[in-house]
């Protein structure tokens, strides 16, 4: 059997690696996003594997009208399923005992041909895996142009071998690469192509992988100032996850999700709330942004703990929303706590947290000076 793409690569798709939306503070922690990668990648590939074997490999139009980049795809080599009489299984069973030797020899030849085809598929998948590893290495080395070329090679080989898992995985990586490079129009098309392929394969709209892609699309719309689409996207992600979490509470004991699956769903909700909070703050709605930040912080503290890098960043973000409302004393409490914890754990973005602390303290002191001037 072909080796699983995900296991060979050692991680899931790139859909969880990068924060989305207008940043409140640059250089954000990514711990929450990294935790989502394995399970979301597995879900994404499971859905691709469920795709009907007789469907064309050409991607469907995106949900919002976008199309995937044109790729030449060989026609399906699988015959469509047909109906038949209920007597056919019986006739086939009876025919088994009276087949001539030539028929048995033909079957042996077909079996050998099937084994050869499986070996060819294994070789193609091994080559795809190597290409994807090279692409990810190029991304790590900050060589996006080289990574893009390699991903196109991987995608072409995936289509040629009709490897649906590899097609989905590669489109996902290409979309995230375009997203991180600021190529928003191209990223939008690629994300829509990935989503269309997943939905066409039977994945439900409430699946975490679909929600995560929807979050990226909402962030793209926000950056393009397409406010109506951005707002609808953020609200869809949050409401869908909240309803999903409520339904999970009512599941029978045998249907309860694993601890990891539950945690990933909650963390994804926290990521959506955080992205929406930054969008609201950017849109001059600090009180609503504060409410979203408080929910995201609660989730992160509950699942990751107070000393986790992502929790510390969310504390600082909550302080920013309070600062924007002129609630400087409350803002100082959160940003001071975030800075103290960041020093203790040697947070990789300590300098950004200290910068936020300095800005809030400056606002507080300036406001106090104004009050003193008025009193005098």
Short mmCIF file of N, CA, C and O in Angstrom, two decimals, residues 155-281:
data_model
loop_
_atom_site.label_atom_id
_atom_site.label_comp_id
_atom_site.label_asym_id
_atom_site.label_seq_id
_atom_site.Cartn_x
_atom_site.Cartn_y
_atom_site.Cartn_z
N UNK A 155 2.42 18.91 -7.37
CA UNK A 155 1.01 18.89 -7.76
C UNK A 155 0.82 18.20 -9.11
O UNK A 155 -0.12 17.40 -9.28
N UNK A 156 1.71 18.47 -10.05
CA UNK A 156 1.61 17.83 -11.37
C UNK A 156 1.75 16.31 -11.23
O UNK A 156 0.97 15.55 -11.82
N UNK A 157 2.70 15.86 -10.41
CA UNK A 157 2.89 14.43 -10.23
C UNK A 157 1.71 13.81 -9.49
O UNK A 157 1.29 12.68 -9.79
N UNK A 158 1.14 14.54 -8.54
CA UNK A 158 -0.03 14.04 -7.81
C UNK A 158 -1.21 13.83 -8.73
O UNK A 158 -1.95 12.85 -8.62
N UNK A 159 -1.42 14.77 -9.68
CA UNK A 159 -2.51 14.61 -10.65
C UNK A 159 -2.23 13.44 -11.58
O UNK A 159 -3.13 12.66 -11.90
N UNK A 160 -0.99 13.32 -12.02
CA UNK A 160 -0.65 12.24 -12.95
C UNK A 160 -0.88 10.86 -12.32
O UNK A 160 -1.30 9.92 -13.00
N UNK A 161 -0.59 10.75 -11.03
CA UNK A 161 -0.78 9.47 -10.34
C UNK A 161 -2.15 9.36 -9.68
O UNK A 161 -2.44 8.36 -9.02
N UNK A 162 -3.00 10.40 -9.85
CA UNK A 162 -4.35 10.40 -9.29
C UNK A 162 -4.33 10.18 -7.77
O UNK A 162 -5.19 9.49 -7.22
N UNK A 163 -3.34 10.79 -7.11
CA UNK A 163 -3.20 10.66 -5.66
C UNK A 163 -3.96 11.81 -5.00
O UNK A 163 -3.47 12.92 -4.87
N UNK A 164 -5.18 11.54 -4.57
CA UNK A 164 -6.06 12.60 -4.08
C UNK A 164 -5.58 13.19 -2.77
O UNK A 164 -5.75 14.38 -2.50
N UNK A 165 -4.99 12.35 -1.91
CA UNK A 165 -4.43 12.88 -0.67
C UNK A 165 -3.34 13.90 -0.97
O UNK A 165 -3.29 14.98 -0.37
N UNK A 166 -2.46 13.55 -1.87
CA UNK A 166 -1.35 14.44 -2.21
C UNK A 166 -1.84 15.72 -2.88
O UNK A 166 -1.29 16.80 -2.64
N UNK A 167 -2.86 15.61 -3.72
CA UNK A 167 -3.43 16.80 -4.37
C UNK A 167 -3.93 17.78 -3.32
O UNK A 167 -3.61 18.97 -3.34
N UNK A 168 -4.72 17.27 -2.37
CA UNK A 168 -5.28 18.15 -1.34
C UNK A 168 -4.19 18.76 -0.48
O UNK A 168 -4.20 19.95 -0.19
N UNK A 169 -3.25 17.93 -0.05
CA UNK A 169 -2.17 18.39 0.82
C UNK A 169 -1.34 19.47 0.11
O UNK A 169 -0.99 20.49 0.71
N UNK A 170 -1.04 19.25 -1.16
CA UNK A 170 -0.19 20.19 -1.89
C UNK A 170 -0.92 21.52 -2.11
O UNK A 170 -0.33 22.60 -1.96
N UNK A 171 -2.21 21.47 -2.46
CA UNK A 171 -2.97 22.71 -2.61
C UNK A 171 -2.99 23.49 -1.30
O UNK A 171 -2.90 24.72 -1.29
N UNK A 172 -3.11 22.77 -0.19
CA UNK A 172 -3.12 23.44 1.10
C UNK A 172 -1.81 24.16 1.36
O UNK A 172 -1.78 25.31 1.83
N UNK A 173 -0.69 23.50 1.08
CA UNK A 173 0.62 24.14 1.27
C UNK A 173 0.79 25.34 0.34
O UNK A 173 1.33 26.38 0.74
N UNK A 174 0.35 25.21 -0.90
CA UNK A 174 0.47 26.31 -1.86
C UNK A 174 -0.35 27.52 -1.40
O UNK A 174 0.08 28.67 -1.52
N UNK A 175 -1.54 27.25 -0.87
CA UNK A 175 -2.40 28.34 -0.41
C UNK A 175 -1.76 29.08 0.75
O UNK A 175 -1.74 30.32 0.79
N UNK A 176 -1.21 28.34 1.71
CA UNK A 176 -0.59 28.98 2.86
C UNK A 176 0.68 29.73 2.49
O UNK A 176 0.99 30.77 3.07
N UNK A 177 1.42 29.20 1.52
CA UNK A 177 2.61 29.91 1.06
C UNK A 177 2.23 31.25 0.44
O UNK A 177 2.85 32.28 0.73
N UNK A 178 1.20 31.25 -0.40
CA UNK A 178 0.74 32.50 -1.00
C UNK A 178 0.22 33.46 0.07
O UNK A 178 0.45 34.67 0.01
N UNK A 179 -0.45 32.91 1.08
CA UNK A 179 -1.01 33.73 2.16
C UNK A 179 0.10 34.44 2.94
O UNK A 179 0.02 35.64 3.21
N UNK A 180 1.14 33.69 3.30
CA UNK A 180 2.23 34.28 4.08
C UNK A 180 3.05 35.27 3.25
O UNK A 180 3.68 36.17 3.81
N UNK A 181 3.04 35.12 1.93
CA UNK A 181 3.77 36.06 1.06
C UNK A 181 2.95 37.29 0.72
O UNK A 181 3.43 38.18 0.02
N UNK A 182 1.72 37.35 1.22
CA UNK A 182 0.88 38.51 0.95
C UNK A 182 0.24 38.49 -0.42
O UNK A 182 -0.33 39.50 -0.86
N UNK A 183 0.27 37.34 -1.10
CA UNK A 183 -0.36 37.21 -2.42
C UNK A 183 -1.82 36.80 -2.19
O UNK A 183 -2.21 35.65 -2.39
N UNK A 184 -2.61 37.77 -1.76
CA UNK A 184 -3.94 37.46 -1.24
C UNK A 184 -4.90 36.93 -2.29
O UNK A 184 -5.69 36.03 -2.01
N UNK A 185 -4.87 37.48 -3.50
CA UNK A 185 -5.79 37.00 -4.53
C UNK A 185 -5.49 35.54 -4.89
O UNK A 185 -6.40 34.72 -5.03
N UNK A 186 -4.19 35.24 -5.04
CA UNK A 186 -3.81 33.87 -5.36
C UNK A 186 -4.13 32.94 -4.19
O UNK A 186 -4.62 31.82 -4.38
N UNK A 187 -3.88 33.40 -2.97
CA UNK A 187 -4.18 32.59 -1.78
C UNK A 187 -5.68 32.30 -1.70
O UNK A 187 -6.09 31.18 -1.37
N UNK A 188 -6.49 33.31 -2.01
CA UNK A 188 -7.95 33.11 -1.98
C UNK A 188 -8.37 32.00 -2.94
O UNK A 188 -9.15 31.10 -2.58
N UNK A 189 -7.84 32.03 -4.16
CA UNK A 189 -8.20 31.01 -5.15
C UNK A 189 -7.76 29.62 -4.70
O UNK A 189 -8.49 28.64 -4.84
N UNK A 190 -6.55 29.54 -4.13
CA UNK A 190 -6.03 28.24 -3.71
C UNK A 190 -6.78 27.70 -2.50
O UNK A 190 -7.05 26.50 -2.41
N UNK A 191 -7.12 28.58 -1.55
CA UNK A 191 -7.90 28.13 -0.40
C UNK A 191 -9.28 27.64 -0.84
O UNK A 191 -9.79 26.63 -0.35
N UNK A 192 -9.90 28.36 -1.78
CA UNK A 192 -11.20 27.93 -2.29
C UNK A 192 -11.09 26.60 -3.01
O UNK A 192 -11.99 25.74 -2.91
N UNK A 193 -10.00 26.41 -3.75
CA UNK A 193 -9.80 25.14 -4.45
C UNK A 193 -9.67 24.00 -3.45
O UNK A 193 -10.27 22.93 -3.62
N UNK A 194 -8.89 24.23 -2.39
CA UNK A 194 -8.72 23.20 -1.36
C UNK A 194 -10.05 22.89 -0.70
O UNK A 194 -10.42 21.71 -0.51
N UNK A 195 -10.79 23.92 -0.34
CA UNK A 195 -12.08 23.73 0.32
C UNK A 195 -13.06 23.00 -0.59
O UNK A 195 -13.78 22.09 -0.15
N UNK A 196 -13.09 23.38 -1.85
CA UNK A 196 -14.01 22.75 -2.79
C UNK A 196 -13.69 21.26 -2.93
O UNK A 196 -14.58 20.42 -2.98
N UNK A 197 -12.42 20.94 -2.98
CA UNK A 197 -12.01 19.55 -3.12
C UNK A 197 -12.41 18.75 -1.88
O UNK A 197 -12.87 17.61 -1.97
N UNK A 198 -12.23 19.35 -0.69
CA UNK A 198 -12.58 18.67 0.55
C UNK A 198 -14.09 18.46 0.67
O UNK A 198 -14.56 17.37 1.03
N UNK A 199 -14.86 19.50 0.37
CA UNK A 199 -16.32 19.37 0.44
C UNK A 199 -16.83 18.37 -0.59
O UNK A 199 -17.75 17.60 -0.33
N UNK A 200 -16.22 18.38 -1.77
CA UNK A 200 -16.60 17.41 -2.80
C UNK A 200 -16.27 15.99 -2.38
O UNK A 200 -16.87 15.04 -2.89
N UNK A 201 -15.32 15.83 -1.47
CA UNK A 201 -14.95 14.50 -1.00
C UNK A 201 -15.76 14.03 0.19
O UNK A 201 -15.49 12.97 0.73
N UNK A 202 -16.74 14.83 0.61
CA UNK A 202 -17.60 14.38 1.70
C UNK A 202 -17.34 15.03 3.04
O UNK A 202 -18.02 14.72 4.02
N UNK A 203 -16.35 15.91 3.12
CA UNK A 203 -16.09 16.57 4.40
C UNK A 203 -17.23 17.52 4.73
O UNK A 203 -17.72 18.24 3.86
N UNK A 204 -17.66 17.55 6.00
CA UNK A 204 -18.74 18.43 6.42
C UNK A 204 -18.24 19.85 6.67
O UNK A 204 -17.08 20.06 6.98
N UNK A 205 -19.15 20.81 6.56
CA UNK A 205 -18.77 22.21 6.74
C UNK A 205 -18.28 22.51 8.15
O UNK A 205 -17.56 23.47 8.36
N UNK A 206 -18.68 21.68 9.12
CA UNK A 206 -18.27 21.94 10.50
C UNK A 206 -16.93 21.30 10.84
O UNK A 206 -16.43 21.44 11.95
N UNK A 207 -16.32 20.60 9.89
CA UNK A 207 -15.03 19.99 10.16
C UNK A 207 -13.99 21.08 10.44
O UNK A 207 -14.00 22.16 9.85
N UNK A 208 -13.07 20.79 11.36
CA UNK A 208 -12.07 21.79 11.75
C UNK A 208 -11.25 22.29 10.58
O UNK A 208 -10.88 23.47 10.53
N UNK A 209 -10.93 21.42 9.64
CA UNK A 209 -10.13 21.84 8.48
C UNK A 209 -10.88 22.87 7.64
O UNK A 209 -10.30 23.85 7.17
N UNK A 210 -12.17 22.69 7.47
CA UNK A 210 -12.98 23.64 6.71
C UNK A 210 -13.08 24.97 7.47
O UNK A 210 -12.97 26.05 6.88
N UNK A 211 -13.25 24.90 8.78
CA UNK A 211 -13.33 26.12 9.59
C UNK A 211 -12.03 26.90 9.50
O UNK A 211 -12.03 28.13 9.38
N UNK A 212 -10.92 26.19 9.56
CA UNK A 212 -9.63 26.88 9.52
C UNK A 212 -9.41 27.59 8.19
O UNK A 212 -8.92 28.72 8.15
N UNK A 213 -9.77 26.92 7.10
CA UNK A 213 -9.66 27.58 5.79
C UNK A 213 -10.60 28.78 5.72
O UNK A 213 -10.24 29.84 5.18
N UNK A 214 -11.80 28.64 6.26
CA UNK A 214 -12.76 29.76 6.28
C UNK A 214 -12.19 30.94 7.05
O UNK A 214 -12.41 32.10 6.67
N UNK A 215 -11.48 30.66 8.13
CA UNK A 215 -10.85 31.73 8.91
C UNK A 215 -9.80 32.47 8.09
O UNK A 215 -9.73 33.70 8.12
N UNK A 216 -9.00 31.72 7.34
CA UNK A 216 -8.00 32.36 6.48
C UNK A 216 -8.68 33.22 5.41
O UNK A 216 -8.22 34.32 5.11
N UNK A 217 -9.76 32.72 4.83
CA UNK A 217 -10.48 33.50 3.82
C UNK A 217 -11.05 34.77 4.43
O UNK A 217 -11.00 35.85 3.81
N UNK A 218 -11.60 34.68 5.65
CA UNK A 218 -12.12 35.88 6.32
C UNK A 218 -11.02 36.91 6.53
O UNK A 218 -11.24 38.12 6.35
N UNK A 219 -9.84 36.44 6.88
CA UNK A 219 -8.72 37.35 7.10
C UNK A 219 -8.27 38.00 5.79
O UNK A 219 -7.86 39.17 5.77
N UNK A 220 -8.33 37.24 4.71
CA UNK A 220 -8.00 37.81 3.40
C UNK A 220 -9.00 38.91 3.05
O UNK A 220 -8.62 40.00 2.60
N UNK A 221 -10.29 38.64 3.25
CA UNK A 221 -11.31 39.65 2.96
C UNK A 221 -11.11 40.90 3.82
O UNK A 221 -11.31 42.02 3.35
N UNK A 222 -10.72 40.70 5.08
CA UNK A 222 -10.48 41.85 5.96
C UNK A 222 -9.32 42.69 5.43
O UNK A 222 -9.40 43.92 5.41
N UNK A 223 -8.25 42.02 5.00
CA UNK A 223 -7.09 42.75 4.48
C UNK A 223 -7.43 43.47 3.17
O UNK A 223 -6.83 44.50 2.85
N UNK A 224 -8.39 42.93 2.42
CA UNK A 224 -8.81 43.56 1.16
C UNK A 224 -9.92 44.58 1.36
O UNK A 224 -10.45 45.12 0.39
N UNK A 225 -10.27 44.83 2.63
CA UNK A 225 -11.33 45.79 2.98
C UNK A 225 -12.70 45.36 2.44
O UNK A 225 -13.55 46.19 2.18
N UNK A 226 -12.90 44.06 2.31
CA UNK A 226 -14.21 43.52 1.91
C UNK A 226 -14.94 43.15 3.19
O UNK A 226 -15.05 41.99 3.59
N UNK A 227 -15.41 44.19 3.88
CA UNK A 227 -15.87 44.06 5.26
C UNK A 227 -17.04 43.09 5.41
O UNK A 227 -17.09 42.33 6.38
N UNK A 228 -17.97 43.12 4.49
CA UNK A 228 -19.15 42.26 4.61
C UNK A 228 -18.76 40.79 4.59
O UNK A 228 -19.25 39.98 5.40
N UNK A 229 -17.86 40.43 3.68
CA UNK A 229 -17.40 39.04 3.58
C UNK A 229 -16.57 38.66 4.80
O UNK A 229 -16.67 37.54 5.31
N UNK A 230 -15.73 39.59 5.26
CA UNK A 230 -14.89 39.31 6.42
C UNK A 230 -15.75 39.04 7.66
O UNK A 230 -15.54 38.06 8.38
N UNK A 231 -16.72 39.91 7.89
CA UNK A 231 -17.58 39.77 9.06
C UNK A 231 -18.35 38.45 9.01
O UNK A 231 -18.45 37.72 10.00
N UNK A 232 -18.90 38.13 7.84
CA UNK A 232 -19.65 36.88 7.68
C UNK A 232 -18.75 35.67 7.94
O UNK A 232 -19.16 34.69 8.55
N UNK A 233 -17.50 35.76 7.47
CA UNK A 233 -16.56 34.66 7.65
C UNK A 233 -16.22 34.42 9.11
O UNK A 233 -16.25 33.28 9.60
N UNK A 234 -15.88 35.50 9.83
CA UNK A 234 -15.54 35.36 11.25
C UNK A 234 -16.73 34.81 12.04
O UNK A 234 -16.58 33.93 12.88
N UNK A 235 -17.91 35.35 11.78
CA UNK A 235 -19.09 34.91 12.53
C UNK A 235 -19.45 33.46 12.22
O UNK A 235 -19.88 32.71 13.11
N UNK A 236 -19.26 33.04 10.96
CA UNK A 236 -19.51 31.64 10.60
C UNK A 236 -18.57 30.72 11.37
O UNK A 236 -19.01 29.70 11.94
N UNK A 237 -17.29 31.06 11.41
CA UNK A 237 -16.31 30.21 12.09
C UNK A 237 -16.65 30.07 13.58
O UNK A 237 -16.67 28.95 14.12
N UNK A 238 -16.93 31.20 14.22
CA UNK A 238 -17.15 31.18 15.67
C UNK A 238 -18.46 30.47 16.01
O UNK A 238 -18.50 29.60 16.90
N UNK A 239 -19.53 30.82 15.32
CA UNK A 239 -20.84 30.21 15.64
C UNK A 239 -20.83 28.71 15.35
O UNK A 239 -21.39 27.91 16.11
N UNK A 240 -20.19 28.30 14.26
CA UNK A 240 -20.15 26.87 13.91
C UNK A 240 -19.39 26.08 14.97
O UNK A 240 -19.82 24.99 15.38
N UNK A 241 -18.26 26.60 15.43
CA UNK A 241 -17.48 25.90 16.44
C UNK A 241 -18.19 25.86 17.78
O UNK A 241 -18.16 24.86 18.49
N UNK A 242 -18.84 26.97 18.15
CA UNK A 242 -19.57 27.00 19.43
C UNK A 242 -20.71 25.98 19.41
O UNK A 242 -20.93 25.27 20.41
N UNK A 243 -21.43 25.89 18.30
CA UNK A 243 -22.51 24.90 18.19
C UNK A 243 -21.95 23.48 18.21
O UNK A 243 -22.53 22.57 18.81
N UNK A 244 -20.82 23.29 17.56
CA UNK A 244 -20.19 21.97 17.53
C UNK A 244 -19.78 21.52 18.94
O UNK A 244 -20.00 20.37 19.33
N UNK A 245 -19.22 22.44 19.70
CA UNK A 245 -18.79 22.13 21.06
C UNK A 245 -20.00 21.80 21.94
O UNK A 245 -19.97 20.88 22.76
N UNK A 246 -21.10 22.53 21.76
CA UNK A 246 -22.32 22.25 22.53
C UNK A 246 -22.88 20.87 22.19
O UNK A 246 -23.31 20.13 23.07
N UNK A 247 -22.86 20.52 20.90
CA UNK A 247 -23.37 19.20 20.50
C UNK A 247 -22.52 18.08 21.07
O UNK A 247 -23.03 17.02 21.42
N UNK A 248 -21.21 18.31 21.16
CA UNK A 248 -20.32 17.28 21.67
C UNK A 248 -20.62 16.96 23.13
O UNK A 248 -20.37 15.85 23.59
N UNK A 249 -21.17 17.92 23.86
CA UNK A 249 -21.51 17.68 25.27
C UNK A 249 -22.65 16.69 25.40
O UNK A 249 -22.81 16.05 26.44
N UNK A 250 -23.48 16.56 24.35
CA UNK A 250 -24.65 15.70 24.40
C UNK A 250 -24.40 14.33 23.77
O UNK A 250 -25.29 13.49 23.72
N UNK A 251 -23.18 14.08 23.31
CA UNK A 251 -22.89 12.80 22.66
C UNK A 251 -22.93 11.66 23.67
O UNK A 251 -22.59 11.84 24.85
N UNK A 252 -23.33 10.49 23.19
CA UNK A 252 -23.29 9.30 24.03
C UNK A 252 -21.84 8.97 24.36
O UNK A 252 -20.92 9.34 23.64
N UNK A 253 -21.64 8.25 25.44
CA UNK A 253 -20.28 7.99 25.93
C UNK A 253 -19.42 7.31 24.86
O UNK A 253 -18.24 7.62 24.71
N UNK A 254 -20.02 6.38 24.09
CA UNK A 254 -19.23 5.67 23.08
C UNK A 254 -18.88 6.55 21.88
O UNK A 254 -18.00 6.22 21.09
N UNK A 255 -19.61 7.68 21.74
CA UNK A 255 -19.35 8.57 20.60
C UNK A 255 -18.50 9.77 20.98
O UNK A 255 -18.22 10.63 20.13
N UNK A 256 -18.08 9.85 22.22
CA UNK A 256 -17.32 11.02 22.67
C UNK A 256 -15.98 11.07 21.95
O UNK A 256 -15.30 10.06 21.78
N UNK A 257 -15.59 12.28 21.54
CA UNK A 257 -14.33 12.46 20.83
C UNK A 257 -13.16 12.28 21.78
O UNK A 257 -13.30 12.39 23.00
N UNK A 258 -11.98 12.04 21.22
CA UNK A 258 -10.78 11.90 22.03
C UNK A 258 -10.44 13.24 22.69
O UNK A 258 -10.91 14.31 22.25
N UNK A 259 -9.61 13.18 23.71
CA UNK A 259 -9.19 14.39 24.41
C UNK A 259 -8.48 15.34 23.44
O UNK A 259 -8.70 16.56 23.45
N UNK A 260 -7.67 14.78 22.55
CA UNK A 260 -6.94 15.61 21.59
C UNK A 260 -7.89 16.31 20.62
O UNK A 260 -7.73 17.50 20.34
N UNK A 261 -8.88 15.57 20.13
CA UNK A 261 -9.84 16.16 19.19
C UNK A 261 -10.64 17.28 19.85
O UNK A 261 -10.88 18.33 19.25
N UNK A 262 -11.06 17.05 21.09
CA UNK A 262 -11.79 18.09 21.82
C UNK A 262 -10.93 19.32 22.01
O UNK A 262 -11.37 20.46 21.80
N UNK A 263 -9.69 19.10 22.45
CA UNK A 263 -8.78 20.22 22.69
C UNK A 263 -8.53 21.02 21.43
O UNK A 263 -8.53 22.26 21.44
N UNK A 264 -8.36 20.32 20.30
CA UNK A 264 -8.10 21.02 19.04
C UNK A 264 -9.29 21.87 18.61
O UNK A 264 -9.13 22.96 18.07
N UNK A 265 -10.51 21.36 18.84
CA UNK A 265 -11.69 22.14 18.49
C UNK A 265 -11.77 23.40 19.34
O UNK A 265 -12.06 24.49 18.84
N UNK A 266 -11.50 23.28 20.64
CA UNK A 266 -11.52 24.45 21.52
C UNK A 266 -10.42 25.44 21.15
O UNK A 266 -10.64 26.66 21.15
N UNK A 267 -9.24 24.92 20.84
CA UNK A 267 -8.13 25.81 20.47
C UNK A 267 -8.41 26.53 19.16
O UNK A 267 -8.04 27.70 18.99
N UNK A 268 -9.05 25.83 18.23
CA UNK A 268 -9.41 26.48 16.97
C UNK A 268 -10.42 27.60 17.22
O UNK A 268 -10.34 28.67 16.61
N UNK A 269 -11.36 27.37 18.14
CA UNK A 269 -12.30 28.43 18.51
C UNK A 269 -11.53 29.61 19.10
O UNK A 269 -11.82 30.77 18.77
N UNK A 270 -10.56 29.33 19.95
CA UNK A 270 -9.75 30.41 20.51
C UNK A 270 -9.01 31.18 19.44
O UNK A 270 -8.91 32.41 19.50
N UNK A 271 -8.51 30.48 18.44
CA UNK A 271 -7.81 31.14 17.35
C UNK A 271 -8.76 32.03 16.56
O UNK A 271 -8.40 33.14 16.16
N UNK A 272 -9.99 31.57 16.32
CA UNK A 272 -10.98 32.36 15.60
C UNK A 272 -11.36 33.62 16.41
O UNK A 272 -11.48 34.72 15.85
N UNK A 273 -11.55 33.45 17.71
CA UNK A 273 -11.90 34.59 18.57
C UNK A 273 -10.77 35.61 18.58
O UNK A 273 -11.01 36.83 18.53
N UNK A 274 -9.55 35.13 18.63
CA UNK A 274 -8.39 36.03 18.63
C UNK A 274 -8.30 36.82 17.32
O UNK A 274 -8.10 38.04 17.31
N UNK A 275 -8.47 36.11 16.19
CA UNK A 275 -8.42 36.78 14.89
C UNK A 275 -9.55 37.80 14.75
O UNK A 275 -9.36 38.91 14.24
N UNK A 276 -10.74 37.43 15.22
CA UNK A 276 -11.89 38.34 15.14
C UNK A 276 -11.66 39.55 16.04
O UNK A 276 -12.03 40.68 15.68
N UNK A 277 -11.06 39.34 17.21
CA UNK A 277 -10.77 40.45 18.11
C UNK A 277 -9.83 41.45 17.46
O UNK A 277 -10.03 42.68 17.56
N UNK A 278 -8.81 40.96 16.77
CA UNK A 278 -7.88 41.88 16.09
C UNK A 278 -8.58 42.64 14.96
O UNK A 278 -8.30 43.81 14.73
N UNK A 279 -9.47 41.94 14.27
CA UNK A 279 -10.24 42.61 13.23
C UNK A 279 -11.12 43.71 13.82
O UNK A 279 -11.21 44.82 13.29
N UNK A 280 -11.79 43.41 14.94
CA UNK A 280 -12.66 44.40 15.58
C UNK A 280 -11.87 45.59 16.10
O UNK A 280 -12.31 46.75 15.98
N UNK A 281 -10.71 45.34 16.67
CA UNK A 281 -9.88 46.44 17.15
C UNK A 281 -9.41 47.31 15.99
O UNK A 281 -9.41 48.54 16.08
#
